[in-house]
GROMACS .gro file of C-alpha atoms in nm:
model
  485
    1UNK     CA    1  12.317  15.006  12.424
    2UNK     CA    2  12.643  14.935  12.243
    3UNK     CA    3  12.839  14.610  12.230
    4UNK     CA    4  13.060  14.674  12.533
    5UNK     CA    5  12.770  14.795  12.743
    6UNK     CA    6  12.572  14.479  12.666
    7UNK     CA    7  12.867  14.257  12.763
    8UNK     CA    8  12.916  14.450  13.088
    9UNK     CA    9  12.544  14.424  13.174
   10UNK     CA   10  12.548  14.047  13.109
   11UNK     CA   11  12.850  14.001  13.335
   12UNK     CA   12  12.692  14.211  13.610
   13UNK     CA   13  12.375  14.000  13.592
   14UNK     CA   14  12.587  13.685  13.617
   15UNK     CA   15  12.766  13.815  13.928
   16UNK     CA   16  12.436  13.914  14.090
   17UNK     CA   17  12.301  13.569  14.017
   18UNK     CA   18  12.609  13.406  14.171
   19UNK     CA   19  12.550  13.599  14.493
   20UNK     CA   20  12.189  13.478  14.507
   21UNK     CA   21  12.307  13.122  14.433
   22UNK     CA   22  12.553  13.134  14.727
   23UNK     CA   23  12.268  13.243  14.952
   24UNK     CA   24  12.052  12.958  14.809
   25UNK     CA   25  11.808  13.205  14.658
   26UNK     CA   26  11.779  12.991  14.347
   27UNK     CA   27  11.469  13.155  14.200
   28UNK     CA   28  11.633  13.499  14.217
   29UNK     CA   29  11.951  13.356  14.070
   30UNK     CA   30  11.756  13.208  13.778
   31UNK     CA   31  11.600  13.548  13.709
   32UNK     CA   32  11.943  13.719  13.706
   33UNK     CA   33  12.101  13.457  13.478
   34UNK     CA   34  11.813  13.481  13.230
   35UNK     CA   35  11.847  13.861  13.236
   36UNK     CA   36  12.214  13.825  13.149
   37UNK     CA   37  12.128  13.596  12.856
   38UNK     CA   38  11.892  13.858  12.712
   39UNK     CA   39  12.180  14.104  12.671
   40UNK     CA   40  12.382  13.867  12.451
   41UNK     CA   41  12.104  13.664  12.292
   42UNK     CA   42  12.073  13.849  11.960
   43UNK     CA   43  12.440  13.931  11.911
   44UNK     CA   44  12.587  13.847  11.572
   45UNK     CA   45  12.934  13.699  11.517
   46UNK     CA   46  12.978  13.591  11.879
   47UNK     CA   47  13.343  13.547  11.971
   48UNK     CA   48  13.481  13.279  12.203
   49UNK     CA   49  13.453  13.502  12.513
   50UNK     CA   50  13.084  13.566  12.451
   51UNK     CA   51  13.025  13.195  12.392
   52UNK     CA   52  13.201  13.115  12.721
   53UNK     CA   53  12.977  13.365  12.899
   54UNK     CA   54  12.668  13.213  12.736
   55UNK     CA   55  12.775  12.859  12.837
   56UNK     CA   56  12.841  12.974  13.194
   57UNK     CA   57  12.493  13.125  13.220
   58UNK     CA   58  12.333  12.806  13.079
   59UNK     CA   59  12.528  12.588  13.326
   60UNK     CA   60  12.432  12.811  13.618
   61UNK     CA   61  12.066  12.793  13.518
   62UNK     CA   62  12.093  12.416  13.493
   63UNK     CA   63  12.237  12.377  13.843
   64UNK     CA   64  11.979  12.616  13.990
   65UNK     CA   65  11.693  12.412  13.844
   66UNK     CA   66  11.859  12.090  13.967
   67UNK     CA   67  11.872  12.229  14.320
   68UNK     CA   68  11.503  12.311  14.290
   69UNK     CA   69  11.451  11.949  14.166
   70UNK     CA   70  11.314  12.080  13.838
   71UNK     CA   71  11.515  11.830  13.639
   72UNK     CA   72  11.335  11.877  13.308
   73UNK     CA   73  11.424  12.247  13.304
   74UNK     CA   74  11.776  12.162  13.412
   75UNK     CA   75  11.799  11.913  13.125
   76UNK     CA   76  11.686  12.182  12.878
   77UNK     CA   77  11.966  12.425  12.967
   78UNK     CA   78  12.244  12.169  12.986
   79UNK     CA   79  12.138  12.047  12.641
   80UNK     CA   80  12.186  12.404  12.513
   81UNK     CA   81  12.541  12.395  12.649
   82UNK     CA   82  12.618  12.072  12.463
   83UNK     CA   83  12.467  12.214  12.144
   84UNK     CA   84  12.735  12.484  12.157
   85UNK     CA   85  13.017  12.257  12.279
   86UNK     CA   86  12.933  11.886  12.269
   87UNK     CA   87  13.244  11.785  12.471
   88UNK     CA   88  13.202  12.048  12.742
   89UNK     CA   89  13.320  11.875  13.058
   90UNK     CA   90  13.083  12.044  13.303
   91UNK     CA   91  12.791  12.010  13.064
   92UNK     CA   92  12.846  11.637  13.005
   93UNK     CA   93  12.887  11.562  13.375
   94UNK     CA   94  12.588  11.778  13.468
   95UNK     CA   95  12.376  11.580  13.219
   96UNK     CA   96  12.484  11.254  13.386
   97UNK     CA   97  12.380  11.391  13.725
   98UNK     CA   98  12.043  11.506  13.594
   99UNK     CA   99  11.965  11.163  13.443
  100UNK     CA  100  12.067  11.000  13.772
  101UNK     CA  101  11.839  11.234  13.969
  102UNK     CA  102  11.553  11.161  13.725
  103UNK     CA  103  11.604  10.788  13.802
  104UNK     CA  104  11.680  10.724  13.436
  105UNK     CA  105  11.951  10.481  13.538
  106UNK     CA  106  12.005  10.319  13.200
  107UNK     CA  107  12.043  10.659  13.032
  108UNK     CA  108  12.264  10.788  13.315
  109UNK     CA  109  12.488  10.482  13.283
  110UNK     CA  110  12.520  10.536  12.908
  111UNK     CA  111  12.601  10.908  12.947
  112UNK     CA  112  12.863  10.841  13.218
  113UNK     CA  113  13.033  10.582  12.998
  114UNK     CA  114  13.045  10.835  12.714
  115UNK     CA  115  13.191  11.092  12.954
  116UNK     CA  116  13.461  10.849  13.080
  117UNK     CA  117  13.572  10.775  12.725
  118UNK     CA  118  13.669  11.143  12.692
  119UNK     CA  119  13.768  11.203  13.054
  120UNK     CA  120  13.878  10.859  13.181
  121UNK     CA  121  14.050  10.986  13.498
  122UNK     CA  122  13.751  11.173  13.635
  123UNK     CA  123  13.692  11.040  13.988
  124UNK     CA  124  13.350  11.204  14.034
  125UNK     CA  125  13.219  11.030  13.723
  126UNK     CA  126  13.341  10.692  13.846
  127UNK     CA  127  13.173  10.746  14.184
  128UNK     CA  128  12.853  10.849  14.009
  129UNK     CA  129  12.865  10.536  13.791
  130UNK     CA  130  12.900  10.322  14.103
  131UNK     CA  131  12.601  10.494  14.263
  132UNK     CA  132  12.401  10.444  13.943
  133UNK     CA  133  12.472  10.070  13.949
  134UNK     CA  134  12.371  10.043  14.316
  135UNK     CA  135  12.052  10.241  14.266
  136UNK     CA  136  11.964  10.046  13.954
  137UNK     CA  137  12.001   9.713  14.135
  138UNK     CA  138  11.788   9.839  14.422
  139UNK     CA  139  11.526   9.967  14.181
  140UNK     CA  140  11.517   9.637  13.990
  141UNK     CA  141  11.488   9.442  14.313
  142UNK     CA  142  11.195   9.653  14.432
  143UNK     CA  143  11.020   9.615  14.098
  144UNK     CA  144  11.072   9.240  14.105
  145UNK     CA  145  10.925   9.214  14.453
  146UNK     CA  146  10.630   9.432  14.358
  147UNK     CA  147  10.554   9.228  14.047
  148UNK     CA  148  10.593   8.898  14.229
  149UNK     CA  149  10.333   9.009  14.484
  150UNK     CA  150  10.098   9.111  14.207
  151UNK     CA  151  10.138   8.777  14.032
  152UNK     CA  152  10.092   8.588  14.357
  153UNK     CA  153   9.764   8.766  14.414
  154UNK     CA  154   9.660   8.715  14.055
  155UNK     CA  155   9.757   8.350  14.069
  156UNK     CA  156   9.543   8.305  14.375
  157UNK     CA  157   9.253   8.474  14.201
  158UNK     CA  158   9.292   8.251  13.895
  159UNK     CA  159   9.307   7.938  14.109
  160UNK     CA  160   8.994   8.041  14.299
  161UNK     CA  161   8.819   8.120  13.974
  162UNK     CA  162   8.913   7.783  13.826
  163UNK     CA  163   8.790   7.599  14.134
  164UNK     CA  164   8.461   7.788  14.123
  165UNK     CA  165   8.410   7.697  13.754
  166UNK     CA  166   8.476   7.328  13.823
  167UNK     CA  167   8.242   7.333  14.123
  168UNK     CA  168   7.958   7.480  13.917
  169UNK     CA  169   8.017   7.227  13.640
  170UNK     CA  170   7.996   6.944  13.893
  171UNK     CA  171   7.672   7.079  14.032
  172UNK     CA  172   7.519   7.102  13.685
  173UNK     CA  173   7.645   6.752  13.602
  174UNK     CA  174   7.478   6.610  13.914
  175UNK     CA  175   7.153   6.788  13.830
  176UNK     CA  176   7.155   6.655  13.472
  177UNK     CA  177   7.228   6.300  13.586
  178UNK     CA  178   6.950   6.319  13.843
  179UNK     CA  179   6.709   6.424  13.568
  180UNK     CA  180   6.832   6.134  13.349
  181UNK     CA  181   6.772   5.883  13.628
  182UNK     CA  182   6.420   6.014  13.670
  183UNK     CA  183   6.362   5.965  13.297
  184UNK     CA  184   6.524   5.617  13.309
  185UNK     CA  185   6.798   5.729  13.070
  186UNK     CA  186   7.158   5.607  13.062
  187UNK     CA  187   7.401   5.780  13.296
  188UNK     CA  188   7.727   5.910  13.147
  189UNK     CA  189   8.050   6.003  13.320
  190UNK     CA  190   8.161   6.360  13.382
  191UNK     CA  191   8.408   6.369  13.091
  192UNK     CA  192   8.146   6.262  12.834
  193UNK     CA  193   7.897   6.507  12.979
  194UNK     CA  194   8.156   6.787  12.954
  195UNK     CA  195   8.220   6.706  12.587
  196UNK     CA  196   7.846   6.717  12.517
  197UNK     CA  197   7.815   7.048  12.701
  198UNK     CA  198   8.102   7.197  12.500
  199UNK     CA  199   7.939   7.087  12.173
  200UNK     CA  200   7.608   7.227  12.290
  201UNK     CA  201   7.776   7.556  12.378
  202UNK     CA  202   7.943   7.570  12.037
  203UNK     CA  203   7.609   7.521  11.863
  204UNK     CA  204   7.453   7.794  12.074
  205UNK     CA  205   7.743   8.026  11.992
  206UNK     CA  206   7.708   7.951  11.621
  207UNK     CA  207   7.334   8.017  11.634
  208UNK     CA  208   7.397   8.340  11.818
  209UNK     CA  209   7.653   8.447  11.559
  210UNK     CA  210   7.413   8.353  11.281
  211UNK     CA  211   7.140   8.566  11.438
  212UNK     CA  212   7.384   8.853  11.473
  213UNK     CA  213   7.484   8.821  11.107
  214UNK     CA  214   7.119   8.817  11.003
  215UNK     CA  215   7.049   9.125  11.212
  216UNK     CA  216   7.353   9.296  11.062
  217UNK     CA  217   7.233   9.208  10.711
  218UNK     CA  218   6.889   9.346  10.791
  219UNK     CA  219   7.047   9.665  10.923
  220UNK     CA  220   7.262   9.687  10.611
  221UNK     CA  221   6.957   9.644  10.388
  222UNK     CA  222   6.777   9.909  10.588
  223UNK     CA  223   7.074  10.144  10.550
  224UNK     CA  224   7.084  10.081  10.175
  225UNK     CA  225   6.711  10.140  10.154
  226UNK     CA  226   6.744  10.467  10.344
  227UNK     CA  227   7.039  10.575  10.129
  228UNK     CA  228   6.843  10.504   9.811
  229UNK     CA  229   6.549  10.695   9.953
  230UNK     CA  230   6.774  10.990  10.033
  231UNK     CA  231   6.922  10.979   9.683
  232UNK     CA  232   6.575  10.974   9.529
  233UNK     CA  233   6.472  11.267   9.745
  234UNK     CA  234   6.783  11.460   9.646
  235UNK     CA  235   6.721  11.379   9.282
  236UNK     CA  236   6.359  11.491   9.308
  237UNK     CA  237   6.467  11.810   9.481
  238UNK     CA  238   6.723  11.869   9.208
  239UNK     CA  239   6.464  11.809   8.935
  240UNK     CA  240   6.219  12.036   9.112
  241UNK     CA  241   6.484  12.303   9.144
  242UNK     CA  242   6.582  12.272   8.778
  243UNK     CA  243   6.219  12.283   8.671
  244UNK     CA  244   6.162  12.599   8.869
  245UNK     CA  245   6.478  12.748   8.728
  246UNK     CA  246   6.388  12.654   8.371
  247UNK     CA  247   6.040  12.792   8.414
  248UNK     CA  248   6.183  13.122   8.518
  249UNK     CA  249   6.418  13.114   8.220
  250UNK     CA  250   6.126  13.065   7.981
  251UNK     CA  251   5.927  13.360   8.103
  252UNK     CA  252   5.830  13.576   7.806
  253UNK     CA  253   5.782  13.948   7.833
  254UNK     CA  254   5.538  14.155   7.626
  255UNK     CA  255   5.795  14.243   7.361
  256UNK     CA  256   5.890  13.876   7.306
  257UNK     CA  257   5.525  13.774   7.282
  258UNK     CA  258   5.464  14.045   7.023
  259UNK     CA  259   5.749  13.915   6.806
  260UNK     CA  260   5.621  13.555   6.831
  261UNK     CA  261   5.269  13.659   6.730
  262UNK     CA  262   5.398  13.850   6.428
  263UNK     CA  263   5.611  13.552   6.325
  264UNK     CA  264   5.311  13.319   6.344
  265UNK     CA  265   5.112  13.543   6.115
  266UNK     CA  266   5.391  13.560   5.859
  267UNK     CA  267   5.441  13.183   5.860
  268UNK     CA  268   5.819  13.195   5.889
  269UNK     CA  269   5.855  12.914   6.143
  270UNK     CA  270   5.700  12.599   6.286
  271UNK     CA  271   5.420  12.802   6.447
  272UNK     CA  272   5.246  12.821   6.110
  273UNK     CA  273   4.956  12.576   6.108
  274UNK     CA  274   4.823  12.599   5.752
  275UNK     CA  275   5.062  12.338   5.602
  276UNK     CA  276   4.985  12.201   5.259
  277UNK     CA  277   4.861  11.842   5.233
  278UNK     CA  278   5.164  11.728   5.028
  279UNK     CA  279   5.395  11.870   5.292
  280UNK     CA  280   5.203  11.694   5.567
  281UNK     CA  281   5.241  11.357   5.391
  282UNK     CA  282   5.611  11.418   5.343
  283UNK     CA  283   5.656  11.510   5.709
  284UNK     CA  284   5.460  11.207   5.831
  285UNK     CA  285   5.659  10.976   5.608
  286UNK     CA  286   5.992  11.099   5.745
  287UNK     CA  287   5.906  11.114   6.115
  288UNK     CA  288   6.170  10.900   6.296
  289UNK     CA  289   6.022  10.589   6.455
  290UNK     CA  290   6.155  10.291   6.648
  291UNK     CA  291   6.239   9.992   6.432
  292UNK     CA  292   5.983   9.776   6.614
  293UNK     CA  293   5.710  10.028   6.526
  294UNK     CA  294   5.782  10.043   6.154
  295UNK     CA  295   5.472  10.058   5.934
  296UNK     CA  296   5.395   9.855   5.624
  297UNK     CA  297   5.579  10.104   5.407
  298UNK     CA  298   5.895  10.042   5.609
  299UNK     CA  299   5.852   9.664   5.590
  300UNK     CA  300   5.811   9.673   5.212
  301UNK     CA  301   6.113   9.895   5.194
  302UNK     CA  302   6.317   9.648   5.401
  303UNK     CA  303   6.229   9.358   5.175
  304UNK     CA  304   6.336   9.545   4.864
  305UNK     CA  305   6.653   9.704   5.000
  306UNK     CA  306   6.980   9.566   5.131
  307UNK     CA  307   7.107   9.905   5.239
  308UNK     CA  308   6.902   9.992   5.545
  309UNK     CA  309   6.650   9.874   5.799
  310UNK     CA  310   6.426  10.182   5.819
  311UNK     CA  311   6.293  10.411   5.549
  312UNK     CA  312   6.444  10.719   5.709
  313UNK     CA  313   6.785  10.560   5.648
  314UNK     CA  314   6.718  10.461   5.288
  315UNK     CA  315   7.063  10.561   5.175
  316UNK     CA  316   7.225  10.345   5.441
  317UNK     CA  317   7.449  10.633   5.538
  318UNK     CA  318   7.371  10.612   5.910
  319UNK     CA  319   7.469  10.326   6.138
  320UNK     CA  320   7.158  10.134   6.237
  321UNK     CA  321   7.105   9.826   6.449
  322UNK     CA  322   6.807   9.605   6.528
  323UNK     CA  323   6.804   9.329   6.788
  324UNK     CA  324   6.680   9.003   6.633
  325UNK     CA  325   6.769   8.764   6.915
  326UNK     CA  326   6.413   8.667   7.003
  327UNK     CA  327   6.313   8.604   6.641
  328UNK     CA  328   6.633   8.410   6.563
  329UNK     CA  329   6.599   8.191   6.871
  330UNK     CA  330   6.241   8.105   6.779
  331UNK     CA  331   6.332   8.022   6.419
  332UNK     CA  332   6.634   7.813   6.514
  333UNK     CA  333   6.423   7.613   6.756
  334UNK     CA  334   6.173   7.550   6.475
  335UNK     CA  335   6.430   7.444   6.214
  336UNK     CA  336   6.636   7.227   6.450
  337UNK     CA  337   6.328   7.041   6.573
  338UNK     CA  338   6.241   6.963   6.212
  339UNK     CA  339   6.560   6.769   6.141
  340UNK     CA  340   6.439   6.429   6.023
  341UNK     CA  341   6.518   6.136   5.794
  342UNK     CA  342   6.324   5.824   5.695
  343UNK     CA  343   6.472   5.547   5.481
  344UNK     CA  344   6.171   5.414   5.290
  345UNK     CA  345   6.369   5.174   5.075
  346UNK     CA  346   6.453   4.931   5.354
  347UNK     CA  347   6.228   4.740   5.586
  348UNK     CA  348   6.230   4.826   5.953
  349UNK     CA  349   6.334   4.526   6.164
  350UNK     CA  350   6.341   4.723   6.482
  351UNK     CA  351   6.141   4.718   6.800
  352UNK     CA  352   6.136   5.093   6.856
  353UNK     CA  353   6.035   5.065   7.221
  354UNK     CA  354   6.362   4.908   7.330
  355UNK     CA  355   6.729   4.990   7.322
  356UNK     CA  356   6.978   4.707   7.315
  357UNK     CA  357   7.306   4.737   7.509
  358UNK     CA  358   7.468   4.481   7.281
  359UNK     CA  359   7.848   4.487   7.248
  360UNK     CA  360   7.931   4.537   6.878
  361UNK     CA  361   8.306   4.559   6.914
  362UNK     CA  362   8.362   4.189   6.843
  363UNK     CA  363   8.117   4.150   6.554
  364UNK     CA  364   8.232   4.117   6.196
  365UNK     CA  365   8.106   4.446   6.054
  366UNK     CA  366   8.283   4.671   5.807
  367UNK     CA  367   8.507   4.937   5.960
  368UNK     CA  368   8.257   5.208   5.862
  369UNK     CA  369   7.888   5.121   5.838
  370UNK     CA  370   7.728   5.232   5.507
  371UNK     CA  371   7.460   5.498   5.526
  372UNK     CA  372   7.202   5.248   5.394
  373UNK     CA  373   7.185   5.094   5.741
  374UNK     CA  374   7.037   5.415   5.882
  375UNK     CA  375   6.662   5.376   5.902
  376UNK     CA  376   6.550   5.697   6.071
  377UNK     CA  377   6.667   6.016   6.245
  378UNK     CA  378   6.449   6.153   6.520
  379UNK     CA  379   6.501   6.468   6.726
  380UNK     CA  380   6.409   6.396   7.087
  381UNK     CA  381   6.479   6.740   7.231
  382UNK     CA  382   6.645   7.075   7.159
  383UNK     CA  383   6.812   7.183   7.482
  384UNK     CA  384   7.021   7.475   7.607
  385UNK     CA  385   6.948   7.690   7.303
  386UNK     CA  386   7.113   8.029   7.338
  387UNK     CA  387   7.132   8.292   7.066
  388UNK     CA  388   7.242   8.646   6.999
  389UNK     CA  389   7.148   8.823   6.676
  390UNK     CA  390   7.132   9.169   6.522
  391UNK     CA  391   7.070   9.322   6.183
  392UNK     CA  392   7.309   9.613   6.137
  393UNK     CA  393   7.368   9.869   5.866
  394UNK     CA  394   7.733   9.960   5.824
  395UNK     CA  395   7.857  10.180   5.538
  396UNK     CA  396   7.546  10.126   5.333
  397UNK     CA  397   7.546   9.746   5.371
  398UNK     CA  398   7.296   9.545   5.572
  399UNK     CA  399   7.450   9.255   5.765
  400UNK     CA  400   7.257   8.971   5.930
  401UNK     CA  401   7.465   8.870   6.231
  402UNK     CA  402   7.394   8.574   6.456
  403UNK     CA  403   7.560   8.328   6.690
  404UNK     CA  404   7.399   8.035   6.867
  405UNK     CA  405   7.471   7.722   7.071
  406UNK     CA  406   7.254   7.422   7.149
  407UNK     CA  407   7.247   7.054   7.244
  408UNK     CA  408   7.035   6.830   7.020
  409UNK     CA  409   6.925   6.499   7.168
  410UNK     CA  410   6.888   6.266   6.869
  411UNK     CA  411   6.789   5.901   6.829
  412UNK     CA  412   6.933   5.706   6.535
  413UNK     CA  413   6.738   5.398   6.428
  414UNK     CA  414   6.970   5.143   6.265
  415UNK     CA  415   6.865   4.846   6.048
  416UNK     CA  416   7.066   4.581   6.230
  417UNK     CA  417   6.918   4.284   6.413
  418UNK     CA  418   7.169   4.310   6.698
  419UNK     CA  419   7.054   4.646   6.831
  420UNK     CA  420   6.780   4.898   6.780
  421UNK     CA  421   6.836   5.259   6.877
  422UNK     CA  422   7.157   5.458   6.910
  423UNK     CA  423   7.125   5.781   7.109
  424UNK     CA  424   7.356   6.075   7.056
  425UNK     CA  425   7.390   6.438   7.163
  426UNK     CA  426   7.487   6.683   6.891
  427UNK     CA  427   7.663   6.980   7.047
  428UNK     CA  428   7.652   7.303   6.846
  429UNK     CA  429   7.905   7.542   6.998
  430UNK     CA  430   7.896   7.912   6.908
  431UNK     CA  431   7.805   7.861   6.545
  432UNK     CA  432   7.817   8.207   6.394
  433UNK     CA  433   7.751   8.403   6.079
  434UNK     CA  434   8.107   8.533   6.113
  435UNK     CA  435   8.314   8.217   6.057
  436UNK     CA  436   8.682   8.204   6.134
  437UNK     CA  437   8.919   8.181   5.839
  438UNK     CA  438   8.938   7.830   5.693
  439UNK     CA  439   8.643   7.696   5.894
  440UNK     CA  440   8.292   7.581   5.799
  441UNK     CA  441   7.983   7.515   6.005
  442UNK     CA  442   8.095   7.152   6.054
  443UNK     CA  443   8.382   7.275   6.270
  444UNK     CA  444   8.128   7.394   6.528
  445UNK     CA  445   7.917   7.075   6.540
  446UNK     CA  446   8.026   6.784   6.762
  447UNK     CA  447   7.868   6.442   6.825
  448UNK     CA  448   7.874   6.272   7.162
  449UNK     CA  449   7.746   5.921   7.237
  450UNK     CA  450   7.457   5.919   7.483
  451UNK     CA  451   7.396   5.550   7.549
  452UNK     CA  452   7.573   5.234   7.667
  453UNK     CA  453   7.644   5.083   7.327
  454UNK     CA  454   7.996   4.953   7.285
  455UNK     CA  455   8.087   5.020   6.925
  456UNK     CA  456   8.408   5.039   6.721
  457UNK     CA  457   8.551   5.388   6.686
  458UNK     CA  458   8.465   5.453   6.320
  459UNK     CA  459   8.159   5.233   6.275
  460UNK     CA  460   7.909   5.520   6.256
  461UNK     CA  461   8.129   5.785   6.091
  462UNK     CA  462   7.921   5.791   5.772
  463UNK     CA  463   7.598   5.813   5.968
  464UNK     CA  464   7.737   6.088   6.191
  465UNK     CA  465   7.846   6.286   5.884
  466UNK     CA  466   7.499   6.244   5.741
  467UNK     CA  467   7.346   6.379   6.064
  468UNK     CA  468   7.578   6.681   6.056
  469UNK     CA  469   7.484   6.747   5.693
  470UNK     CA  470   7.117   6.743   5.787
  471UNK     CA  471   7.183   6.995   6.064
  472UNK     CA  472   7.378   7.216   5.823
  473UNK     CA  473   7.088   7.198   5.580
  474UNK     CA  474   6.845   7.323   5.845
  475UNK     CA  475   7.079   7.603   5.948
  476UNK     CA  476   7.103   7.705   5.583
  477UNK     CA  477   6.722   7.723   5.560
  478UNK     CA  478   6.724   7.945   5.865
  479UNK     CA  479   6.987   8.180   5.717
  480UNK     CA  480   6.793   8.207   5.391
  481UNK     CA  481   6.485   8.322   5.577
  482UNK     CA  482   6.690   8.547   5.803
  483UNK     CA  483   6.850   8.721   5.504
  484UNK     CA  484   6.509   8.835   5.381
  485UNK     CA  485   6.449   9.037   5.696
   0.00000   0.00000   0.00000
């Protein structure tokens, strides 16, 4: 079918549809109009006449569907008209009518106003706008009445419900007060009783929530337990599968077994059993072992070498590390507890069972008390001792690394008649083998007064320095022993 024939067929279908429309055979008319659209649907480079024909068919379909009250279908075809010509007069007005018939009054009002901006003198549009306003007011009024009835009913229900709740509360209040009178207890008014009931209810709710949380935690634990069990089962299945697979991989056929047997006889590999005694000793000596399991040979080697920890690393070429935390902590505890001093040159005037709270700030003592006044240093307790230590071999050099912290509770016995014992806490904070640049061990040792003595600021500076020196001395003894490891 050529171009002209297709146009003629489309026009004929349109005319047939118009006849059906006049006779109110809308379904038949729709069929004819759609048939006409098929003839021109796939045409390329449609001219204005073809577009007019297409618009006419769309509009006719729209009005047919409107007459059948199929407004959604009518809306579809009028939208197609406006997609071709957005200011099409019939299309715009038809859309307003469809929205009105669908009771979309707000949308209809908006579309009519848009239409009147382009066609302000259109009387039909103005009439339609008036009808829209009337219908919208009627619709709003009906909705308002319907909602008011609903709320009236609901309000009545709420009022009845509230009255019922109050009635039940009153009954319970009377019962509780009756029970109180029988027990010869004080009667309270309704308001106080209501407050108590509310508090009681809150406690019950909290207990209920607590129980729910506990149950949820138990369920969570059970889920975790089950998940772990599933993971273990999967892991075991995987291991079992791998084992089976590996076993099948290691199956040896007759030819392989023959080669292995021949190799054993010739002594070309580890299957050979007749190893010489010298070779055995050499092999045993060089078997890798854990540091903790080192034999006497290894220990002697360690004492005589600063390059490695184990004999198998005698050249110190391999990085090696040994945890010494437990040993270091034990040794530090020993050395710190053995800090002591006894001044034998001076007599002891002190009653060592008492501690005086005498105020020394107003006495005429020198600004700094000489060390000769110190009679004795006594460690009461080593507390909060923490340590971390390793011996490592790096680039052929053995390094003894440590870091520790502790609080030393110390009593200082002073040869003064006014007071007896001065208690201090020596805080050692992160004292390390790796000192920061420009710092010494003293920078990590701090003294804090631990009694009620009121003393001038610098009175005990010499004594404090002496205590710190004693601590440093003990730490040095520890490092000397540590370095031999």
